[in-house]
Short mmCIF file of C-alpha atoms (C1' of nucleotides) in Angstrom, two decimals:
data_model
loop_
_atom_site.label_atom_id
_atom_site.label_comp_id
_atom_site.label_asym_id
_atom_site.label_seq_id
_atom_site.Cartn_x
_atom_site.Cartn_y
_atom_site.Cartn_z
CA UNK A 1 12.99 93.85 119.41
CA UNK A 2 14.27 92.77 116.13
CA UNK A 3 17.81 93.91 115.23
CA UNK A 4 17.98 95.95 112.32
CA UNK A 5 21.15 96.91 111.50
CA UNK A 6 22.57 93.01 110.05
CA UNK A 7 26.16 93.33 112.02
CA UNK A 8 25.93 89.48 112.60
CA UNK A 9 26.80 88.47 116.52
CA UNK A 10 29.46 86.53 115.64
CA UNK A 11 32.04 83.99 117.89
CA UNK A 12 34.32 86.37 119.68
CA UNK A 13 36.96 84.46 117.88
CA UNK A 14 35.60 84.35 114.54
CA UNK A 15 37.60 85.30 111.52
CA UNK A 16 37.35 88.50 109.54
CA UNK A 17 39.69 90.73 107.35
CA UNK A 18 40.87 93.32 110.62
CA UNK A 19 41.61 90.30 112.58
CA UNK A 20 43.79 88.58 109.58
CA UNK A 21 45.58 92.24 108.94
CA UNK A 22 46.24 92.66 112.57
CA UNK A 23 47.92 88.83 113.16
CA UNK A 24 50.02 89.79 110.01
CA UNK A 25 51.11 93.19 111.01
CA UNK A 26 52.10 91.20 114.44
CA UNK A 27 53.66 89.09 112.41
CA UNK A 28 55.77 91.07 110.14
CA UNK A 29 57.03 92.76 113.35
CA UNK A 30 58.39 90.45 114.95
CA UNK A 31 59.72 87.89 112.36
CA UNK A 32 60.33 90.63 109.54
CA UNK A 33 58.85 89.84 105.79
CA UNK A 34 60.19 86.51 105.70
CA UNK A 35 58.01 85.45 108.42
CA UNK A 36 55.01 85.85 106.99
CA UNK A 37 53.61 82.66 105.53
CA UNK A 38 50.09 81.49 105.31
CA UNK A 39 50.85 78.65 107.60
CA UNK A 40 52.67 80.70 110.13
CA UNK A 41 49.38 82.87 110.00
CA UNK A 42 46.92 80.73 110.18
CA UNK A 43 48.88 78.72 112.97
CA UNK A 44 48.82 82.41 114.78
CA UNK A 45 45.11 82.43 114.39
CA UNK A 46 44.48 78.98 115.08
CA UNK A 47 42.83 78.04 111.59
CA UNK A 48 43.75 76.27 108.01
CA UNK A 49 45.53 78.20 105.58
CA UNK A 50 42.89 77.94 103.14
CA UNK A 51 40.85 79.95 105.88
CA UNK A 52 42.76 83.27 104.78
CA UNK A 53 41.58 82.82 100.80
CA UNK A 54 38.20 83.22 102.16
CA UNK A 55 38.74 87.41 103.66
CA UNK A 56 42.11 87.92 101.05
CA UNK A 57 42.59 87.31 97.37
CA UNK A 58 46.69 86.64 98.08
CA UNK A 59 49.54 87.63 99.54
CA UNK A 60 50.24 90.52 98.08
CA UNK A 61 46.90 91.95 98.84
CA UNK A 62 47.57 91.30 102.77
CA UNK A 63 50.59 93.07 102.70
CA UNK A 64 49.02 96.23 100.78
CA UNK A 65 46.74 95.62 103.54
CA UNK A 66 48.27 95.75 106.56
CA UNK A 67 50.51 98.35 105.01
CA UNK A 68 47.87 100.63 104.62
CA UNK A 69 46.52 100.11 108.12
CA UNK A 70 49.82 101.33 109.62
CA UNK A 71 50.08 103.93 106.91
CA UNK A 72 46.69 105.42 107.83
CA UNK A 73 46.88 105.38 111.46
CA UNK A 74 50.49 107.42 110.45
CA UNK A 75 49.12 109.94 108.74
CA UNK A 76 46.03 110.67 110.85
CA UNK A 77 48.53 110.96 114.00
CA UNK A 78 50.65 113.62 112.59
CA UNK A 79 50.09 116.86 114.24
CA UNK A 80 49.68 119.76 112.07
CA UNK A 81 52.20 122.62 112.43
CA UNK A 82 52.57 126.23 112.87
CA UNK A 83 53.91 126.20 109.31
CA UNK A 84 53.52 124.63 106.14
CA UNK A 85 57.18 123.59 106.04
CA UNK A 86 56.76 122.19 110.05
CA UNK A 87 53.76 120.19 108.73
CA UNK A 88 56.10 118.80 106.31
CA UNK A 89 58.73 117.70 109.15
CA UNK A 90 55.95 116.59 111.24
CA UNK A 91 54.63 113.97 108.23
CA UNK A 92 57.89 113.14 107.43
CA UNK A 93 59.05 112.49 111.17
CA UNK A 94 55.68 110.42 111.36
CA UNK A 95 56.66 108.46 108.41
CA UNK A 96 60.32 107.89 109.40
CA UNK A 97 59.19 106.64 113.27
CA UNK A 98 56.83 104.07 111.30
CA UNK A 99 59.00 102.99 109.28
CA UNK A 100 61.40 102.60 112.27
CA UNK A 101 58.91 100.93 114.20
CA UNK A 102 57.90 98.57 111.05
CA UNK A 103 61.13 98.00 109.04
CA UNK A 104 58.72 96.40 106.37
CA UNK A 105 56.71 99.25 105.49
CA UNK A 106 59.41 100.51 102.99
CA UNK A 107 59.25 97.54 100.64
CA UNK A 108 55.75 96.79 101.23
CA UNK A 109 55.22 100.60 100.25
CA UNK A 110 57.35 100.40 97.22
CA UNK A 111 55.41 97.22 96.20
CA UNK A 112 52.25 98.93 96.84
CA UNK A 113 52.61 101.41 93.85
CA UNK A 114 49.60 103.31 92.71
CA UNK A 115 47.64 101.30 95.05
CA UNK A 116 45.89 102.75 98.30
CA UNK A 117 48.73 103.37 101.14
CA UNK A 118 50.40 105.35 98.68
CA UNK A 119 47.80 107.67 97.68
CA UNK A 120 47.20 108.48 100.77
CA UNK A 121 51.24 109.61 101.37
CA UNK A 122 50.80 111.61 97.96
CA UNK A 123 48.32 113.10 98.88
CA UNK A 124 49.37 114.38 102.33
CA UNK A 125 52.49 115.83 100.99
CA UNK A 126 50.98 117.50 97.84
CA UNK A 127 48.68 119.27 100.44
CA UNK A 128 51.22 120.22 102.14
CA UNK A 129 53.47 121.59 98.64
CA UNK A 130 49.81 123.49 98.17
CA UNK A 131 50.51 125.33 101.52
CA UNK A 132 53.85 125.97 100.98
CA UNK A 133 52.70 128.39 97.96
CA UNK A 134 54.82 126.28 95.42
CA UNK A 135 52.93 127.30 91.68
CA UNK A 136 51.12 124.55 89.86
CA UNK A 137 53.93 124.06 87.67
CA UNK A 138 56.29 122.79 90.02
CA UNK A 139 54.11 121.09 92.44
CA UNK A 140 54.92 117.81 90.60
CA UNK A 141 58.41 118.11 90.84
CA UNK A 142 58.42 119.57 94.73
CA UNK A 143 55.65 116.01 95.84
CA UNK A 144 57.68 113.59 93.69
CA UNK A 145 61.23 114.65 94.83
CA UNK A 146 59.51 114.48 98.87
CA UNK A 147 57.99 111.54 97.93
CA UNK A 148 60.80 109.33 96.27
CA UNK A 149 63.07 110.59 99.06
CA UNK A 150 61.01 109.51 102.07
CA UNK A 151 60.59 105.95 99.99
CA UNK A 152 64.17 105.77 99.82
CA UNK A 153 65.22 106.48 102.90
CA UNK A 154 62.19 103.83 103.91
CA UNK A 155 63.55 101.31 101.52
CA UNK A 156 67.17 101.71 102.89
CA UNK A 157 66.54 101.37 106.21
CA UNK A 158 64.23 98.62 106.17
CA UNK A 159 67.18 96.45 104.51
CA UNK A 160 69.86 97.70 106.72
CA UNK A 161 67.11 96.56 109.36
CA UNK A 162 67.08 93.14 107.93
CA UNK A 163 70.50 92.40 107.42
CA UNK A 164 71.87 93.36 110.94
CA UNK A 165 68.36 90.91 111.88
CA UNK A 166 70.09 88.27 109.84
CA UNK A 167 73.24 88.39 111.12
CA UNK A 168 72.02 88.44 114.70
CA UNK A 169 73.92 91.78 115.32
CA UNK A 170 72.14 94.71 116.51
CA UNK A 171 72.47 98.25 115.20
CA UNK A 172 75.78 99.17 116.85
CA UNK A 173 76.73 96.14 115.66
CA UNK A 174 75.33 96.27 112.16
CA UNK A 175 77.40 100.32 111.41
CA UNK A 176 80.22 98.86 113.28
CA UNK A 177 80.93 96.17 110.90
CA UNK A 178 79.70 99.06 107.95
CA UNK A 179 81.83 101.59 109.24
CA UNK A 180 84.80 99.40 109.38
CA UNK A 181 84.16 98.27 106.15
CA UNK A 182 84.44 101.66 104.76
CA UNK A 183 87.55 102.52 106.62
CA UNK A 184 89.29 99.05 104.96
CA UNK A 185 88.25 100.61 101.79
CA UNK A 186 91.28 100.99 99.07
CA UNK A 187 92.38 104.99 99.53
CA UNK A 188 92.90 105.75 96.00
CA UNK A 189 89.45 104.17 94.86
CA UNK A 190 86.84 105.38 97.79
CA UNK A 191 87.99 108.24 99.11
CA UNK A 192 85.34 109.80 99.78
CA UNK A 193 83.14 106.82 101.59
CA UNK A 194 86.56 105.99 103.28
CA UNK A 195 86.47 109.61 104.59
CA UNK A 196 82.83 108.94 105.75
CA UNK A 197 83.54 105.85 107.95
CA UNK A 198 83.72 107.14 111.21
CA UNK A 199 80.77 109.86 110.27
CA UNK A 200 78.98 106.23 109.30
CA UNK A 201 79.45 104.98 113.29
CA UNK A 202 78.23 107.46 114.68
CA UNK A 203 75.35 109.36 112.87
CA UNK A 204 71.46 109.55 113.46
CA UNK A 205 69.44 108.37 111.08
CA UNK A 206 66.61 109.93 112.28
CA UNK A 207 68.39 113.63 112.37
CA UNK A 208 69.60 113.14 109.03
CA UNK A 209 66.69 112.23 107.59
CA UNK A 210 65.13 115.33 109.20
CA UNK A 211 68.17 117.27 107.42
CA UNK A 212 67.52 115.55 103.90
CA UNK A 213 63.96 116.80 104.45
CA UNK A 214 65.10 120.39 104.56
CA UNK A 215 67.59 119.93 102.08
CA UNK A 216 64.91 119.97 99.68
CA UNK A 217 62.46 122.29 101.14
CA UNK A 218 65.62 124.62 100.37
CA UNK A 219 65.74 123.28 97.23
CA UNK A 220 61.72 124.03 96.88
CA UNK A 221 61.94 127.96 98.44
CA UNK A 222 65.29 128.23 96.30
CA UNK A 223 63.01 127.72 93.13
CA UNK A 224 60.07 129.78 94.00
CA UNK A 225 62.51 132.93 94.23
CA UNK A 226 65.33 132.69 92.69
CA UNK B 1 107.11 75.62 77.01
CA UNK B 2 105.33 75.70 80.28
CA UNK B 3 102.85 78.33 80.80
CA UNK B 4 103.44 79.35 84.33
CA UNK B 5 100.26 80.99 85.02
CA UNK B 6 97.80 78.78 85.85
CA UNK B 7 95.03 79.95 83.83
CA UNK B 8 93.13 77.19 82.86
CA UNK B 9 92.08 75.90 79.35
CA UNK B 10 88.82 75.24 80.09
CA UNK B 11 85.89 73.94 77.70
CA UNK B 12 84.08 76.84 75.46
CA UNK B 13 80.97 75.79 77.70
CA UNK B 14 82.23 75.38 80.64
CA UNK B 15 80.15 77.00 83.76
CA UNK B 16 82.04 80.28 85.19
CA UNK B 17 80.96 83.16 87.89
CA UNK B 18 81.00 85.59 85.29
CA UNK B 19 78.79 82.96 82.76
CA UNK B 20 76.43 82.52 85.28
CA UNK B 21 76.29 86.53 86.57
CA UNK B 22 75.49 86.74 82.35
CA UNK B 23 73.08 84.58 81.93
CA UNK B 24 71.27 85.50 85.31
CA UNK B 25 71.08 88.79 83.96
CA UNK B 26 69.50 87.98 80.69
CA UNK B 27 66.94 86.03 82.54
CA UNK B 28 65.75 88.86 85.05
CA UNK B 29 65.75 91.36 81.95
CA UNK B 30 63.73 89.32 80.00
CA UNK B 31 61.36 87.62 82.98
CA UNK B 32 61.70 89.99 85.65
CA UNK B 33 62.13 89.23 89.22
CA UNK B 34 60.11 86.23 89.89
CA UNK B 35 61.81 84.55 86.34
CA UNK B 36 64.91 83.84 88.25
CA UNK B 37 65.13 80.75 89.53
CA UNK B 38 67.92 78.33 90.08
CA UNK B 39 65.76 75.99 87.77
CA UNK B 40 65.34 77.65 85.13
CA UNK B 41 68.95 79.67 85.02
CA UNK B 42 70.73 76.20 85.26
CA UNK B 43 68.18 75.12 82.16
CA UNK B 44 69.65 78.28 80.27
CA UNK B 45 73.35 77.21 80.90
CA UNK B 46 72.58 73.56 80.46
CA UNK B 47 73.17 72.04 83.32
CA UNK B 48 71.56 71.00 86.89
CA UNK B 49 70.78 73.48 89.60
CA UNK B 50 73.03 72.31 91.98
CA UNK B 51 76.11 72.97 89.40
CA UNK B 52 75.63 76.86 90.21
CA UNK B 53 75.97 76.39 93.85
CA UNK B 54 80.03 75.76 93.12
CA UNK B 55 80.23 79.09 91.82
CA UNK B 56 77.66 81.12 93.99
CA UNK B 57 76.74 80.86 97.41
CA UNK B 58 72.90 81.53 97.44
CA UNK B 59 70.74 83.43 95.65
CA UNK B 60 70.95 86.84 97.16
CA UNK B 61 74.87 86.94 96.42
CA UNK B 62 73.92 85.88 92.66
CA UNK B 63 71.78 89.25 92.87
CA UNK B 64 73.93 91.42 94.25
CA UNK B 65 76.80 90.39 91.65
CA UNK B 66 74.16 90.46 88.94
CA UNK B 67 73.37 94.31 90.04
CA UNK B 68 76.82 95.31 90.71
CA UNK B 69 78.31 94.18 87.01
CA UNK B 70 75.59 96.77 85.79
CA UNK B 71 76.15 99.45 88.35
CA UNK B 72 80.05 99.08 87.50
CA UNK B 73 79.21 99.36 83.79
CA UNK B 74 76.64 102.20 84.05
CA UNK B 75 79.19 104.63 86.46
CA UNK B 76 81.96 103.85 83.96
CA UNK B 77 80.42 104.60 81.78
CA UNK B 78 78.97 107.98 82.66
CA UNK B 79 81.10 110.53 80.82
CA UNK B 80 82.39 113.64 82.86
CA UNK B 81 80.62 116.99 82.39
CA UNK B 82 81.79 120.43 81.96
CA UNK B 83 80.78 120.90 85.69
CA UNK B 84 80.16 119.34 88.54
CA UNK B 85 76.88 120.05 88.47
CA UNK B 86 76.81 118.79 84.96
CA UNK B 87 78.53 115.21 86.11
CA UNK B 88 75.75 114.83 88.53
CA UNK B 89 73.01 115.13 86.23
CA UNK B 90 75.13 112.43 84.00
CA UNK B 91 75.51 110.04 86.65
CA UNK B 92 71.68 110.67 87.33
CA UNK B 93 70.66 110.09 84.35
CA UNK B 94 73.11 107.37 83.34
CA UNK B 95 71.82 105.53 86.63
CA UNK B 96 68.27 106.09 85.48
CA UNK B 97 68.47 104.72 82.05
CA UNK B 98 70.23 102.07 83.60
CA UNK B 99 67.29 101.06 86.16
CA UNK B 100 64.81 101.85 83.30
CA UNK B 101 66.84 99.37 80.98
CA UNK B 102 67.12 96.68 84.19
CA UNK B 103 64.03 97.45 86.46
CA UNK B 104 65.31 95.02 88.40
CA UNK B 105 68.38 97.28 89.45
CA UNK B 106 65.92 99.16 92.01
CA UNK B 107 64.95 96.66 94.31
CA UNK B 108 68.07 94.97 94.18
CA UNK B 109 70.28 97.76 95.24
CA UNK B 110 68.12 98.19 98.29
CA UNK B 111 68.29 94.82 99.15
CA UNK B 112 72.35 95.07 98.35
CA UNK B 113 72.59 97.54 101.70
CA UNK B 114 76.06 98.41 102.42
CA UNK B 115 77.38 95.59 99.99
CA UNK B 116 79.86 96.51 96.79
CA UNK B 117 77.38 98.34 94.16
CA UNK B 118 75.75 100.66 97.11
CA UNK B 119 79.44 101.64 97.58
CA UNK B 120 80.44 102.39 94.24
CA UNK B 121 76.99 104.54 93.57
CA UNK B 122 77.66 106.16 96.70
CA UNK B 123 81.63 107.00 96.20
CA UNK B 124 80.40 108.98 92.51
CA UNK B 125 77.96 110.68 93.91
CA UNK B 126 79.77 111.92 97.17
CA UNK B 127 82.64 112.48 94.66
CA UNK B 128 80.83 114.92 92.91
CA UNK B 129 79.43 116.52 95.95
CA UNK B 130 83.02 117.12 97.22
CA UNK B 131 83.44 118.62 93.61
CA UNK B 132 80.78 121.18 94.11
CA UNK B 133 82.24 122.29 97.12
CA UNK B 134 79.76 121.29 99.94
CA UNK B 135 81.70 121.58 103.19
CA UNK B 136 82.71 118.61 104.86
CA UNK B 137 79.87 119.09 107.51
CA UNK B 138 77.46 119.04 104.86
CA UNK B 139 78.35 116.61 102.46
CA UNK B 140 76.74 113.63 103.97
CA UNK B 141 73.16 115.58 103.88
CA UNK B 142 73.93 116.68 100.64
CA UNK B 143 74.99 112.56 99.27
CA UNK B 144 72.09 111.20 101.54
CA UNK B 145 69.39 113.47 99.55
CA UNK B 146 70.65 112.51 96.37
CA UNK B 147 70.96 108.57 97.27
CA UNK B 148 68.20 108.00 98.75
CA UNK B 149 65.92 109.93 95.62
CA UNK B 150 68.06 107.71 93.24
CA UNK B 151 66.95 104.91 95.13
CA UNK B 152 63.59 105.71 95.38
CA UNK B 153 62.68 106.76 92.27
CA UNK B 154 64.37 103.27 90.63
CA UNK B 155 62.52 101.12 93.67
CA UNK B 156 59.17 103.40 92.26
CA UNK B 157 59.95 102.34 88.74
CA UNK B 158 60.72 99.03 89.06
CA UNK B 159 57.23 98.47 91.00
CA UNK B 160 55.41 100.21 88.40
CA UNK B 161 57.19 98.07 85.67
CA UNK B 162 56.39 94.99 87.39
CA UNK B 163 52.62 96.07 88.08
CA UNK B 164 52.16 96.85 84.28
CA UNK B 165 54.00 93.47 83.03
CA UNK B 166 52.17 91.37 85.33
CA UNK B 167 48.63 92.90 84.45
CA UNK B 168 50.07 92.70 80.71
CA UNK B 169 49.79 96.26 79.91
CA UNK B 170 52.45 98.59 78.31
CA UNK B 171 53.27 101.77 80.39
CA UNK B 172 50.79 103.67 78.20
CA UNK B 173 48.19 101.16 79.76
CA UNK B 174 49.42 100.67 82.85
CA UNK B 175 49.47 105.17 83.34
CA UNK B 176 45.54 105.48 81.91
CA UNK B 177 44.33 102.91 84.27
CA UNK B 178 46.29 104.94 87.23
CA UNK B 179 45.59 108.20 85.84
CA UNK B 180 42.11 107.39 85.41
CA UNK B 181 41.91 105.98 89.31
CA UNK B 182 42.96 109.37 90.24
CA UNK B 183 40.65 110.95 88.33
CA UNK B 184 37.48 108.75 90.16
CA UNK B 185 38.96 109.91 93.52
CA UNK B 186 36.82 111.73 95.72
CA UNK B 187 37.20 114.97 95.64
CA UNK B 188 37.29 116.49 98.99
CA UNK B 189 39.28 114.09 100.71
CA UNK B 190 41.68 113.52 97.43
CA UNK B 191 41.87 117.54 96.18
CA UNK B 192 45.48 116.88 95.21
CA UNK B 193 46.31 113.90 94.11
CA UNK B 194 43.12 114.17 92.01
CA UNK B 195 43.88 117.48 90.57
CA UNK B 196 46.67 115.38 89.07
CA UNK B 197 45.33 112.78 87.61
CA UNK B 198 46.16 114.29 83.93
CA UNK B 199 49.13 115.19 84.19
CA UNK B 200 50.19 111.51 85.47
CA UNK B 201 48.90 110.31 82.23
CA UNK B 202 51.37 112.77 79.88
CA UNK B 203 54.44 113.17 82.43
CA UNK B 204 57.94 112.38 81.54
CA UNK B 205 59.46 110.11 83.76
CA UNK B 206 63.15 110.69 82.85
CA UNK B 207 62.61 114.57 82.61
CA UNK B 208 60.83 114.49 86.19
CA UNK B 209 63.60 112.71 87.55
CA UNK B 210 65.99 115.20 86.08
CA UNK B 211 63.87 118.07 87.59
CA UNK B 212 63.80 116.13 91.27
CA UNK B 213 68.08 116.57 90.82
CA UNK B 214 67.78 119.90 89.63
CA UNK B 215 65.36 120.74 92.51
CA UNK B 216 67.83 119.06 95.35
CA UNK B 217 70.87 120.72 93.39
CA UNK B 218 69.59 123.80 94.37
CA UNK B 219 68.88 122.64 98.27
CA UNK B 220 72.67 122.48 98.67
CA UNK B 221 73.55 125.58 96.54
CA UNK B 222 70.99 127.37 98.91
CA UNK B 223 72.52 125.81 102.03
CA UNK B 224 75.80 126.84 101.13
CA UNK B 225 75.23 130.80 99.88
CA UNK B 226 72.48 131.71 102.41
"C1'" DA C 1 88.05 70.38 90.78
"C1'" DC C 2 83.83 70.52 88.96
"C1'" DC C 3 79.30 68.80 87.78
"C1'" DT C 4 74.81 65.94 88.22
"C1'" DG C 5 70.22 65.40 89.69
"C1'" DA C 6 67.46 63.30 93.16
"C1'" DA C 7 65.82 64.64 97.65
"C1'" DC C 8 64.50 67.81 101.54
"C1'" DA C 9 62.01 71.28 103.66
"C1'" DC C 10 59.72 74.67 102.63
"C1'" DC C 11 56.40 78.12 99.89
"C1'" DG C 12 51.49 80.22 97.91
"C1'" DT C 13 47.33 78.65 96.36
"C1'" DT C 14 43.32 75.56 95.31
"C1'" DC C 15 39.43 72.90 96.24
"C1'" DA C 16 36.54 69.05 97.61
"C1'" DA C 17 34.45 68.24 101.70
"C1'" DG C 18 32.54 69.58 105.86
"C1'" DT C 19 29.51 72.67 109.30
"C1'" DA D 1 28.41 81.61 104.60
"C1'" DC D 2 32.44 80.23 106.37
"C1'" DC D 3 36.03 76.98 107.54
"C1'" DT D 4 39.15 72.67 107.13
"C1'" DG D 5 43.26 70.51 105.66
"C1'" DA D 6 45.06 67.53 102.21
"C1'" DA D 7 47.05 68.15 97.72
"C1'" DC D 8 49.44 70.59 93.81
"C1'" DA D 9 53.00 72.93 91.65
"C1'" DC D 10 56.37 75.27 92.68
"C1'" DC D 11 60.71 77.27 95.36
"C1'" DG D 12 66.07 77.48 97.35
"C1'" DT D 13 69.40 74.51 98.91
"C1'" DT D 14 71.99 70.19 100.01
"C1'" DC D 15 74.64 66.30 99.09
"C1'" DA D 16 75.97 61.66 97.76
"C1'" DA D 17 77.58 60.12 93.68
"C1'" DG D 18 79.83 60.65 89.52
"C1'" DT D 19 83.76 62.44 86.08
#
DNA sequence: ACCTGAACACCGTTCAAGT
DNA sequence: ACCTGAACACCGTTCAAGT
């Protein structure tokens, strides 16, 4: 009759690490990284700040955290493909609607360097630059130029994200105000973004993300046989 | 014997935009990120905190003016090259010593979305892609690719700059400890990333970056000639 | 016009004290 | 073992008061 295993029967309501990474991921949702304060968490989980200390070390270990907990879940969703290279779209596609979803995971990731979340993205696309054939000698250059890509496009978006939040305009509103911007720009300094303005209104950052993607798997193939 | 412009003759000392952009500068060179404060920048120029709020509006707009007077010095400063190709790599490089110099540079121009440095990065580059002679429907792939790696490798940079000061190990320190965490990986859910481990240790950051260019470069000379 | 510096409303983090 | 919440040492920003 005596229970072995020690999981301790613990208050429904009790604190613990998931449930702390969970209320902050809620968090960072819905009031972006600015909202995410000890005392707005602990208020969320109906506690003292000082309760946190006791499951996290600091901050920046939640966010690593609850990045990693999104990152994970990511990574084990995405489908394999028929193909090496549609593996590669599917990860990346997985990646961008995250990122989409979480506009914080880009500078949370970035933060996170070397740390566990972003392991785990290496090493999903370096299997994937395996597959693809791609010799030993370039691998590093094929995962890093994938990997700094899908970071940037991560970072970018996540502050585009956060500015239209700050300026209480939504995304139409946020390229509208971009796009005109570009089109006031002076002719003989800018042409080029100038010529870009109305391209700016109207694109899809989700298709051209897709597009930068293959871009480089181009760039990858064009190396292995030149 | 009355100077009509109205350019005033102010005090050697006297606080200035361009003073304050300097000094701000200095500080997140020498202290990083987290060393800029309004206390400590208005210690440096001798005078109260509030004093900087008649030049500046808020912090964020004393970042982005602090990134774009390097970003305006770095493209200037990027000579031409024989080719196009050749004035890419220039302004990739020039942009790289320039966010290795400042590692501040990378997470700022994220958070600078859409605002004056972004634009003047982005008009080179796309300059440069119109110079290779990527058709119109192509250039905005072909500028996104190379923006967004920019940007990712100098956010990537920055972080592991930061990681390494605040631990208070040099780079050489700061790529054992990683190299060796790779290493200690398990092996069959890690087969990459771990097969890398030594070659973390002894890469070349600037060269890699180079080779991540080189490697896009050819993505949009293969999209073009297919 | 430009500067001063105290004051306000926040932070992350600590820690004695409780259960 | 785990939680509480006051307290500490900071922030960015404001603003009456000075020159």
């Amino acid at each position: 009759m005596v229970n072995k295993t020690r999981s301790p029967q613990r208050r429904e309501d009790a604190l613990s690490r998931d449930r702390i990474i969970e209320a902050a991921i809620g968090l960072l949702d819905s009031t972006g990284e600015a909202g995410l304060t000890f005392r707005a968490l602990s208020e969320q989980l109906a506690t003292g700040p000082g309760a946190i200390y006791w499951h996290i070390a600091n901050k920046g270990e939640l966010l690593v955290a609850a990045c990693d907990a999104v990152i994970a879940a990511t990574l084990a969703a995405c489908a394999d493909g028929e193909t090496p290279e549609a593996t590669v779209r599917a990860l990346a596609v997985g990646m961008f609607d995250a990122m989409d979803a979480h506009p914080w995971i880009g500078s949370a990731l970035i933060h996170a360097a070397g740390q566990l979340p972003t392991v785990r993205l290496f090493e999903s696309i370096g299997q994937q630059v395996r597959a693809l054939g791609v010799p030993q000698s370039r691998q590093w250059a094929a995962v890093s130029a994938l990997w700094h890509y899908i970071l940037g496009v991560g970072g970018q978006n996540a502050a585009n994200r956060r500015s239209a939040q700050a300026r209480e305009i939504g995304r139409e509103g946020f390229l509208g105000e971009a796009s005109a911007a570009w089109a006031a720009l002076d002719e003989a300094r800018y042409p080029f973004t100038r010529s870009l303005a109305e391209q700016l209104r109207d694109h899809d950052d989700r298709a051209d993300f897709l597009a930068g993607i293959d871009l480089i798997l181009g760039g990858i193939k064009a190396q292995s046989q030149p």
